[in-house]
Amino acid sequence: MPTRKHLDRIGAAPERRHAGWPTPVTPSVSAPTLYRLHYLLAPNPVYRRLAAWLERNPTANRLFTAAEERIKGAIFGCRMCGQCALPATGYACPMTCPKQLRNGPCGGVSPTGMCEVNPDVRCVWLVAFERAEAEGRVEDLSLLQRPIDHRQWGRSSWVNYWQGRDEGMWTSADGRRQLPIVHRNDPGKP
Amino acid sequence: MTAGAAGNGQVPVSGRLRRALASGRFVVTAEIGPPRGADPAAIAKKADLLRGWVDAANVTDNQSAHVRLSSFAGSLLAMNAGVEPVMQLTCRDRNRIALQSDLISAATLGIPNILLLTGDHPRFGDHPDAKAVFDIDGVQLVWTARTMRDQGRLLSGRRVDPAPHWLIGTVENPFSPPISFRARRLAKKVAAGAEFAQTQFVFDLDIFERFMSDVRDLGIDRTCGVIAGVGPVRSLRALEYISTKVPGIHVPDAMIRRLRGVPADRVADEGMQICVEIIQRLTEISGVAGAHVMAFGYERGIPEILERAGVGRRPDHAAANEGSGRAG
C-alpha cells in the first residue's frame, strides 16, 4: 500500500489536488537510479519486436500501457502524454507543470522555489534543474523540445520510444543547426 | 548588437525598435494595457503620453489573465496613434492553429514587433474557471515564429507565402529560481529565435548584474537586445502588492526600508527617484540594450522619469528634422 507521504508525492491527496490542471510532482526515485535504469529501457531488437507485437495485439497493448501508467504514475506523476521527455529533464516530468512547459521553468517560481499556480508544491522544473545539475546533466535542459503530438495521449511512450517515434522530439541547443521546428512526424507539405 | 542579423537574407521591414537596437543606443519601451470596454480612444490616450519618448510600446495580451481588448486590435490602434507597437501573444488562450493565424494577421497588417510568451495561468485572472490551453510553450512559440519567418513554413510544414517579417521578442525573469539557470534559459530562447528580451522588474541590481554577467559569458547580448524592466513604486500599498501578490517580482529589503523610511507624502517621490537611479545604473551595465518602463497606470510620469535618468526623448524624433541622426 502506498503511504500517505507517497500519495502526497504523486499528488493524490484530494485536499492537495487542484482539479483541472496538473500539479507538480517531485519524483519518488532518485535521479542517479533512474539514469542507470534507463539503460534497461534502451531500444534493442527484442524490444522493437515486442513493441511491434503489442501494436498488433490490442489487449496485450492495453495491459502493457496500464502497467506503464501505474509505474510511471507512482514515480513521476505521469499523465501519459505518450512522448516521454524524462531522460532530458533530470527525470522530473514537465507534464506535471500546470502550464505543461517542455522547455524550462516559467518566471513565476517563488523565491522559495514553489510553483506559482500550486504554491504548496515545489516547481517541477526547479526539481528537474537540481536533479540534472547534481548529475552533471544540466546541459540537457538547454535542448530545444519540440511541441508534443496531442494524438499520443494515453498511448505507451515506451512503445513509441522503441518504435523510434521519439526521434527528433528534442534537438540541439544550437539554433542555427536545428531549425526548423516543423513537426517530426509530418514531412513538409508543399 | 546586431538584432535581426538572423534571417534568410531577405531584408525585413524595418521598425523603429529594430533600428534602435541595431544602432546600439539605449532603447526605451513601455507598456500600453488595453481597456476592458469598447472605447476606441483609450489606446490613443495612452499612446499620446508615450509618443516621442519610447521606441515602441508593448500592447499586452489579456494581462494577468484578465479579459481586455485584444493585443492585436490594441496594436493597430497604437500604430494609428503614432506609437510603434510590440504585440504580445501568449500561449494561454490559443492553440497552435490560432497562434500561427494571429501571427500571420499581425504581419499582414504591418505590426513590426511581436513578443511571445507562455502567459499567466488563468488561475490568477478574472475567469479562473477557464480552460488553460498551453498547447505549446513560450519557447516553442518563439521557434514557431522564427520558422514561419525564416523558413516560410508553418509547424505543419506547409508554406507561408509571403513569409512574415516581424522582430521577435521574448521575456525572462532573472530573479526567479533557479537563478543560476536563467541566463541559459534566455540562451535557449535566443537559439529558438528571440532577437530581443524584456525582463521582469529590476529592483535588485546585484542579482541583475550577475545575470548580465552570465548573459555576456554566453554571448547572448551580441544577438539579442536585453531590455531591463523598470517601474516606479509610488505607494506602500503598491509595494506590498508587487512584493507579495505578483509572482516573480523580487524587491530587495534595502529598497523596502528606503520606501518605508520616508514620510507618507514623500513615498511617491522616493519611488520615482529609485526608478531614475535604477535606469541610470542600467545604462552603465554592459550588454543592457535599454529599459522597459512599466508604470502601473502612471504613464504620464514616464517622460519625467526618462528625463531625470538622462535618457530623454527618442533621438529619431528629436533629431529627425535636423538630419543629424545622432545615436546616443
Coordinates of N, CA, C and O in Angstrom, one line a residue, chain B residues 122-257:
Chain B
P122 N -4.6 31.0 -16.0 CA -5.9 31.6 -15.7 C -6.3 31.6 -14.2 O -7.2 32.4 -13.8
R123 N -5.7 30.8 -13.4 CA -6.0 30.8 -12.0 C -5.9 32.2 -11.4 O -6.6 32.6 -10.5
F124 N -5.0 33.1 -12.0 CA -4.9 34.4 -11.4 C -5.8 35.5 -12.0 O -5.7 36.6 -11.7
G125 N -6.6 35.0 -13.0 CA -7.4 36.0 -13.7 C -8.8 36.2 -13.3 O -9.2 35.8 -12.2
D126 N -9.6 36.9 -14.1 CA -11.0 37.1 -13.8 C -11.9 35.9 -14.2 O -13.1 35.9 -14.0
H127 N -11.3 34.9 -14.9 CA -12.0 33.7 -15.3 C -11.2 32.5 -14.9 O -10.7 31.7 -15.7
P128 N -11.1 32.3 -13.5 CA -10.3 31.1 -13.1 C -10.9 29.8 -13.5 O -10.2 28.8 -13.4
D129 N -12.1 29.9 -14.0 CA -12.8 28.6 -14.4 C -12.5 28.3 -15.9 O -13.1 27.4 -16.4
A130 N -11.7 29.1 -16.5 CA -11.4 28.9 -17.9 C -10.5 27.8 -18.2 O -9.7 27.4 -17.3
K131 N -10.6 27.2 -19.4 CA -9.6 26.2 -19.8 C -8.3 26.8 -20.1 O -8.2 27.8 -20.9
A132 N -7.2 26.3 -19.5 CA -5.9 26.8 -19.8 C -5.4 26.0 -21.0 O -5.3 24.8 -21.0
V133 N -5.0 26.7 -22.1 CA -4.7 26.0 -23.3 C -3.3 25.4 -23.3 O -3.1 24.2 -23.3
F134 N -2.3 26.3 -23.3 CA -0.9 25.8 -23.2 C -0.6 24.6 -24.1 O 0.0 23.6 -23.7
D135 N -1.1 24.7 -25.4 CA -0.8 23.7 -26.4 C 0.6 23.6 -26.7 O 1.2 22.5 -26.7
I136 N 1.3 24.8 -26.8 CA 2.8 24.8 -27.0 C 3.3 25.8 -25.9 O 2.4 26.5 -25.3
D137 N 4.6 25.8 -25.6 CA 5.1 26.7 -24.6 C 5.7 28.0 -25.3 O 5.9 28.0 -26.5
G138 N 6.1 28.9 -24.5 CA 6.7 30.2 -25.0 C 7.9 30.0 -25.9 O 8.0 30.7 -26.9
V139 N 8.8 29.1 -25.5 CA 10.0 28.8 -26.3 C 9.6 28.2 -27.6 O 10.1 28.7 -28.7
Q140 N 8.7 27.3 -27.6 CA 8.2 26.7 -28.9 C 7.5 27.7 -29.7 O 7.6 27.7 -31.0
L141 N 6.8 28.7 -29.1 CA 6.2 29.7 -29.9 C 7.2 30.6 -30.6 O 7.0 31.0 -31.8
V142 N 8.3 31.0 -29.9 CA 9.3 31.8 -30.5 C 9.9 31.0 -31.7 O 10.1 31.5 -32.8
W143 N 10.1 29.7 -31.5 CA 10.7 28.8 -32.5 C 9.8 28.7 -33.7 O 10.2 28.8 -34.9
T144 N 8.5 28.6 -33.4 CA 7.5 28.6 -34.5 C 7.5 29.9 -35.3 O 7.5 29.8 -36.6
A145 N 7.5 31.0 -34.6 CA 7.5 32.3 -35.3 C 8.8 32.4 -36.2 O 8.7 32.9 -37.4
R146 N 9.9 32.0 -35.7 CA 11.1 32.1 -36.5 C 11.1 31.2 -37.7 O 11.5 31.6 -38.8
T147 N 10.5 30.0 -37.5 CA 10.4 29.1 -38.6 C 9.4 29.7 -39.7 O 9.7 29.6 -40.9
M148 N 8.4 30.3 -39.2 CA 7.4 31.0 -40.2 C 8.1 32.1 -41.0 O 8.0 32.2 -42.2
R149 N 9.0 32.8 -40.3 CA 9.6 34.0 -40.9 C 10.8 33.5 -41.8 O 10.9 33.9 -42.9
D150 N 11.7 32.8 -41.2 CA 13.0 32.5 -41.9 C 12.9 31.3 -42.9 O 13.6 31.3 -43.8
Q151 N 12.0 30.3 -42.5 CA 11.9 29.2 -43.4 C 10.6 29.3 -44.3 O 10.4 28.5 -45.2
G152 N 9.7 30.2 -43.9 CA 8.5 30.3 -44.6 C 7.6 29.1 -44.4 O 6.9 28.7 -45.4
R153 N 7.6 28.5 -43.3 CA 6.8 27.3 -43.0 C 6.1 27.4 -41.7 O 6.5 28.0 -40.8
L154 N 4.9 26.8 -41.8 CA 4.1 26.6 -40.5 C 4.7 25.4 -39.8 O 5.5 24.6 -40.3
L155 N 4.1 25.2 -38.6 CA 4.5 24.0 -37.8 C 4.2 22.7 -38.6 O 4.9 21.7 -38.4
S156 N 3.2 22.7 -39.4 CA 2.8 21.6 -40.1 C 3.7 21.3 -41.3 O 3.7 20.2 -41.9
G157 N 4.6 22.3 -41.6 CA 5.4 22.1 -42.8 C 4.9 22.9 -44.0 O 5.6 23.0 -45.0
R158 N 3.6 23.3 -43.9 CA 3.1 24.0 -45.1 C 3.7 25.4 -45.3 O 4.1 26.0 -44.3
R159 N 3.7 25.8 -46.5 CA 4.3 27.1 -46.8 C 3.5 28.3 -46.3 O 2.3 28.3 -46.4
V160 N 4.2 29.3 -45.9 CA 3.6 30.6 -45.6 C 4.2 31.6 -46.6 O 5.4 31.9 -46.6
D161 N 3.4 32.0 -47.5 CA 3.9 32.8 -48.7 C 3.1 34.0 -49.0 O 1.9 33.8 -49.3
P162 N 3.6 35.2 -48.9 CA 4.9 35.5 -48.5 C 5.1 35.4 -47.0 O 4.2 35.5 -46.2
A163 N 6.4 35.2 -46.6 CA 6.7 34.9 -45.2 C 6.6 36.3 -44.4 O 6.8 37.3 -45.0
P164 N 6.2 36.2 -43.2 CA 6.1 37.4 -42.3 C 7.5 37.9 -42.0 O 8.5 37.3 -42.3
H165 N 7.5 39.0 -41.3 CA 8.8 39.7 -41.1 C 8.9 40.5 -39.9 O 9.4 41.6 -39.9
W166 N 8.4 40.0 -38.8 CA 8.4 40.8 -37.5 C 9.8 40.6 -36.9 O 10.5 39.7 -37.1
L167 N 10.0 41.5 -35.9 CA 11.1 41.4 -35.0 C 10.6 40.5 -33.8 O 9.5 40.8 -33.3
I168 N 11.3 39.5 -33.5 CA 10.7 38.5 -32.5 C 11.3 38.8 -31.1 O 12.6 38.8 -30.9
G169 N 10.5 39.0 -30.1 CA 10.9 39.2 -28.8 C 10.4 38.2 -27.8 O 9.5 37.4 -28.1
T170 N 11.0 38.2 -26.6 CA 10.6 37.3 -25.6 C 10.8 37.9 -24.2 O 11.1 39.1 -24.1
V171 N 10.5 37.2 -23.1 CA 10.7 37.7 -21.8 C 11.6 36.8 -21.0 O 11.8 35.6 -21.3
E172 N 12.2 37.3 -19.9 CA 12.9 36.4 -19.0 C 12.8 37.1 -17.6 O 12.8 38.3 -17.5
N173 N 12.8 36.2 -16.6 CA 12.8 36.7 -15.2 C 14.1 36.3 -14.5 O 14.3 35.2 -14.1
P174 N 15.1 37.3 -14.4 CA 16.4 36.9 -13.8 C 16.3 36.6 -12.3 O 17.3 36.2 -11.7
F175 N 15.1 36.9 -11.7 CA 15.0 36.9 -10.3 C 14.3 35.7 -9.7 O 14.0 35.5 -8.5
S176 N 13.9 34.8 -10.6 CA 13.1 33.6 -10.2 C 14.0 32.4 -10.2 O 14.7 32.2 -11.1
P177 N 13.9 31.5 -9.2 CA 14.7 30.3 -9.1 C 14.4 29.4 -10.3 O 13.2 29.4 -10.8
P178 N 15.3 28.6 -10.8 CA 16.7 28.6 -10.4 C 17.5 29.8 -11.0 O 17.7 29.8 -12.3
I179 N 18.0 30.7 -10.2 CA 18.6 31.9 -10.7 C 19.8 31.7 -11.5 O 20.0 32.3 -12.6
S180 N 20.6 30.7 -11.2 CA 21.8 30.4 -11.9 C 21.5 29.8 -13.3 O 22.4 29.7 -14.1
F181 N 20.3 29.4 -13.5 CA 19.9 28.9 -14.8 C 19.3 29.9 -15.8 O 19.1 29.6 -16.9
R182 N 18.9 31.1 -15.2 CA 18.1 32.0 -16.0 C 18.8 32.5 -17.3 O 18.1 32.6 -18.3
A183 N 20.1 32.7 -17.3 CA 20.7 33.2 -18.5 C 20.7 32.1 -19.5 O 20.5 32.4 -20.7
R184 N 20.9 30.9 -19.1 CA 20.9 29.7 -20.0 C 19.5 29.6 -20.6 O 19.3 29.1 -21.8
R185 N 18.5 29.8 -19.8 CA 17.1 29.8 -20.3 C 16.9 30.8 -21.4 O 16.3 30.5 -22.4
L186 N 17.5 32.0 -21.1 CA 17.3 33.0 -22.2 C 18.1 32.6 -23.4 O 17.6 32.8 -24.6
A187 N 19.3 32.0 -23.2 CA 20.1 31.5 -24.4 C 19.2 30.5 -25.2 O 19.3 30.5 -26.4
K188 N 18.5 29.7 -24.5 CA 17.6 28.8 -25.2 C 16.6 29.5 -26.1 O 16.3 29.1 -27.3
K189 N 16.0 30.6 -25.6 CA 15.0 31.3 -26.3 C 15.7 32.0 -27.5 O 15.1 32.2 -28.6
V190 N 17.0 32.5 -27.3 CA 17.7 33.1 -28.4 C 18.0 32.1 -29.5 O 17.8 32.4 -30.7
A191 N 18.4 30.9 -29.1 CA 18.6 29.8 -30.0 C 17.3 29.5 -30.8 O 17.3 29.2 -32.0
A192 N 16.2 29.6 -30.1 CA 14.9 29.4 -30.8 C 14.5 30.5 -31.7 O 13.7 30.4 -32.6
G193 N 15.1 31.7 -31.5 CA 14.8 32.8 -32.5 C 14.6 34.2 -31.9 O 14.3 35.1 -32.6
A194 N 14.7 34.3 -30.6 CA 14.4 35.7 -30.0 C 15.5 36.7 -30.3 O 16.7 36.3 -30.2
E195 N 15.1 37.9 -30.7 CA 16.1 38.9 -31.0 C 16.1 40.0 -30.0 O 17.0 40.8 -30.0
F196 N 15.1 40.1 -29.2 CA 15.2 41.0 -28.0 C 14.4 40.3 -26.9 O 13.6 39.4 -27.1
A197 N 14.7 40.7 -25.7 CA 14.1 40.1 -24.5 C 13.9 41.2 -23.5 O 14.8 42.0 -23.2
Q198 N 12.6 41.3 -23.0 CA 12.4 42.2 -21.9 C 12.4 41.4 -20.6 O 11.9 40.3 -20.5
T199 N 12.9 42.0 -19.5 CA 13.0 41.3 -18.3 C 11.9 41.8 -17.3 O 11.2 42.8 -17.5
Q200 N 11.7 40.9 -16.3 CA 10.8 41.3 -15.1 C 11.4 42.6 -14.5 O 12.6 42.9 -14.8
F201 N 10.7 43.2 -13.6 CA 11.1 44.4 -12.9 C 12.5 44.2 -12.3 O 12.7 43.2 -11.6
V202 N 13.4 45.1 -12.6 CA 14.7 45.1 -11.9 C 14.7 46.0 -10.7 O 14.6 47.2 -10.9
F203 N 14.6 45.4 -9.5 CA 14.8 46.2 -8.3 C 16.1 45.8 -7.6 O 16.6 46.6 -6.9
D204 N 16.5 44.6 -7.8 CA 17.7 44.1 -7.2 C 18.8 44.1 -8.2 O 19.0 43.1 -9.0
L205 N 19.6 45.1 -8.1 CA 20.7 45.3 -9.2 C 21.8 44.2 -9.0 O 22.5 43.9 -10.0
D206 N 22.0 43.8 -7.8 CA 23.1 42.8 -7.6 C 22.8 41.5 -8.3 O 23.6 41.0 -9.1
I207 N 21.5 41.0 -8.2 CA 21.2 39.8 -8.9 C 21.2 40.1 -10.4 O 21.6 39.2 -11.2
F208 N 20.7 41.2 -10.8 CA 20.6 41.5 -12.2 C 22.0 41.6 -12.8 O 22.2 41.1 -14.0
E209 N 23.0 42.2 -12.1 CA 24.3 42.3 -12.7 C 24.9 40.9 -12.8 O 25.7 40.7 -13.8
R210 N 24.6 40.0 -11.9 CA 25.1 38.6 -12.0 C 24.5 38.0 -13.3 O 25.2 37.3 -14.0
F211 N 23.2 38.2 -13.4 CA 22.5 37.7 -14.6 C 23.2 38.2 -15.9 O 23.5 37.4 -16.8
M212 N 23.4 39.5 -15.9 CA 24.0 40.1 -17.2 C 25.4 39.6 -17.4 O 25.8 39.4 -18.5
S213 N 26.1 39.3 -16.3 CA 27.5 38.7 -16.5 C 27.4 37.3 -17.1 O 28.1 37.0 -18.0
D214 N 26.4 36.5 -16.7 CA 26.1 35.2 -17.3 C 25.7 35.4 -18.8 O 26.2 34.7 -19.7
V215 N 24.9 36.4 -19.0 CA 24.4 36.7 -20.4 C 25.6 37.0 -21.3 O 25.7 36.5 -22.4
R216 N 26.5 37.8 -20.8 CA 27.7 38.2 -21.6 C 28.6 37.0 -21.8 O 29.1 36.8 -22.9
D217 N 28.8 36.2 -20.7 CA 29.6 35.0 -20.9 C 29.1 34.0 -22.0 O 29.8 33.4 -22.7
L218 N 27.7 34.0 -22.1 CA 27.1 33.1 -23.1 C 27.1 33.8 -24.5 O 26.7 33.2 -25.4
G219 N 27.4 35.1 -24.5 CA 27.4 35.8 -25.8 C 26.0 36.1 -26.3 O 25.9 36.5 -27.4
I220 N 25.0 36.0 -25.4 CA 23.7 36.3 -25.8 C 23.5 37.7 -26.2 O 22.7 38.1 -27.2
D221 N 24.1 38.7 -25.5 CA 23.9 40.1 -25.7 C 24.3 40.5 -27.1 O 24.0 41.6 -27.6
R222 N 25.1 39.7 -27.8 CA 25.5 40.0 -29.2 C 24.4 39.8 -30.2 O 24.5 40.5 -31.2
T223 N 23.5 38.9 -29.9 CA 22.5 38.7 -30.9 C 21.1 39.1 -30.4 O 20.1 39.1 -31.2
C224 N 21.0 39.4 -29.1 CA 19.7 39.6 -28.5 C 19.7 40.9 -27.7 O 20.6 41.0 -26.8
G225 N 18.9 41.8 -27.9 CA 18.8 43.0 -27.1 C 18.1 42.8 -25.8 O 16.9 42.5 -25.8
V226 N 18.9 42.9 -24.7 CA 18.3 42.6 -23.4 C 17.8 44.0 -22.8 O 18.6 44.9 -22.6
I227 N 16.5 44.1 -22.7 CA 15.8 45.3 -22.3 C 15.3 45.1 -20.8 O 14.5 44.3 -20.6
A228 N 15.8 45.9 -19.9 CA 15.6 45.6 -18.5 C 14.2 46.3 -18.1 O 14.0 47.5 -18.4
G229 N 13.4 45.5 -17.4 CA 12.2 46.1 -16.9 C 12.4 47.0 -15.7 O 13.1 46.7 -14.8
V230 N 11.7 48.2 -15.7 CA 11.8 49.1 -14.6 C 10.4 49.7 -14.4 O 9.5 49.6 -15.2
G231 N 10.2 50.3 -13.2 CA 9.0 51.0 -12.9 C 9.0 51.7 -11.6 O 9.7 51.2 -10.7
P232 N 8.2 52.8 -11.5 CA 8.2 53.5 -10.2 C 7.2 52.9 -9.2 O 6.0 52.6 -9.6
V233 N 7.6 52.6 -8.0 CA 6.7 52.1 -7.0 C 6.3 53.3 -6.2 O 7.1 54.0 -5.5
R234 N 5.0 53.7 -6.3 CA 4.6 55.1 -5.8 C 3.8 55.1 -4.5 O 3.4 56.1 -4.1
S235 N 3.6 53.9 -3.9 CA 2.9 53.9 -2.6 C 3.3 52.6 -1.9 O 3.8 51.7 -2.5
L236 N 3.1 52.6 -0.6 CA 3.4 51.4 0.2 C 2.5 50.3 -0.1 O 2.8 49.1 -0.1
R237 N 1.2 50.7 -0.5 CA 0.3 49.7 -1.0 C 0.8 49.0 -2.2 O 0.7 47.7 -2.3
A238 N 1.3 49.8 -3.2 CA 1.8 49.2 -4.4 C 3.0 48.3 -4.1 O 3.1 47.2 -4.6
L239 N 3.8 48.7 -3.1 CA 5.0 47.9 -2.7 C 4.6 46.6 -2.2 O 5.1 45.5 -2.5
E240 N 3.6 46.7 -1.3 CA 3.0 45.5 -0.7 C 2.5 44.5 -1.7 O 2.7 43.3 -1.7
Y241 N 1.8 45.1 -2.7 CA 1.1 44.3 -3.7 C 2.1 43.6 -4.6 O 2.1 42.4 -4.8
I242 N 3.1 44.4 -5.1 CA 4.0 43.7 -6.0 C 5.0 42.7 -5.3 O 5.4 41.8 -5.9
S243 N 5.3 43.0 -4.0 CA 6.2 42.1 -3.4 C 5.5 40.8 -2.8 O 6.2 39.9 -2.5
T244 N 4.2 40.9 -2.7 CA 3.5 39.6 -2.2 C 2.6 39.0 -3.2 O 2.4 37.8 -3.2
K245 N 1.9 39.8 -4.0 CA 0.8 39.3 -4.8 C 1.2 38.9 -6.2 O 0.5 38.1 -6.9
V246 N 2.3 39.5 -6.7 CA 2.6 39.3 -8.1 C 3.7 38.2 -8.2 O 4.8 38.5 -7.6
P247 N 3.5 37.1 -8.8 CA 4.5 36.0 -8.9 C 5.8 36.5 -9.6 O 5.6 37.2 -10.6
G248 N 6.9 36.3 -9.1 CA 8.2 36.5 -9.8 C 8.8 37.9 -9.7 O 9.8 38.2 -10.4
I249 N 8.3 38.7 -8.8 CA 8.9 40.0 -8.6 C 9.7 40.0 -7.3 O 9.1 39.6 -6.2
H250 N 10.9 40.4 -7.3 CA 11.8 40.4 -6.1 C 12.1 41.8 -5.7 O 12.8 42.5 -6.5
V251 N 11.7 42.2 -4.6 CA 12.0 43.6 -4.1 C 13.0 43.4 -2.9 O 12.7 42.8 -1.9
P252 N 14.2 43.9 -3.1 CA 15.2 43.7 -2.0 C 14.9 44.5 -0.7 O 14.2 45.6 -0.8
D253 N 15.3 44.0 0.4 CA 15.0 44.6 1.7 C 15.4 46.1 1.7 O 14.7 47.0 2.3
A254 N 16.6 46.4 1.1 CA 17.1 47.8 1.2 C 16.1 48.7 0.6 O 15.9 49.9 1.1
M255 N 15.5 48.3 -0.5 CA 14.5 49.2 -1.2 C 13.2 49.3 -0.4 O 12.7 50.4 -0.3
I256 N 12.8 48.2 0.3 CA 11.6 48.3 1.1 C 11.9 49.3 2.3 O 11.1 50.2 2.6
R257 N 13.1 49.2 2.9 CA 13.5 50.1 4.0 C 13.5 51.5 3.5 O 13.0 52.4 4.2

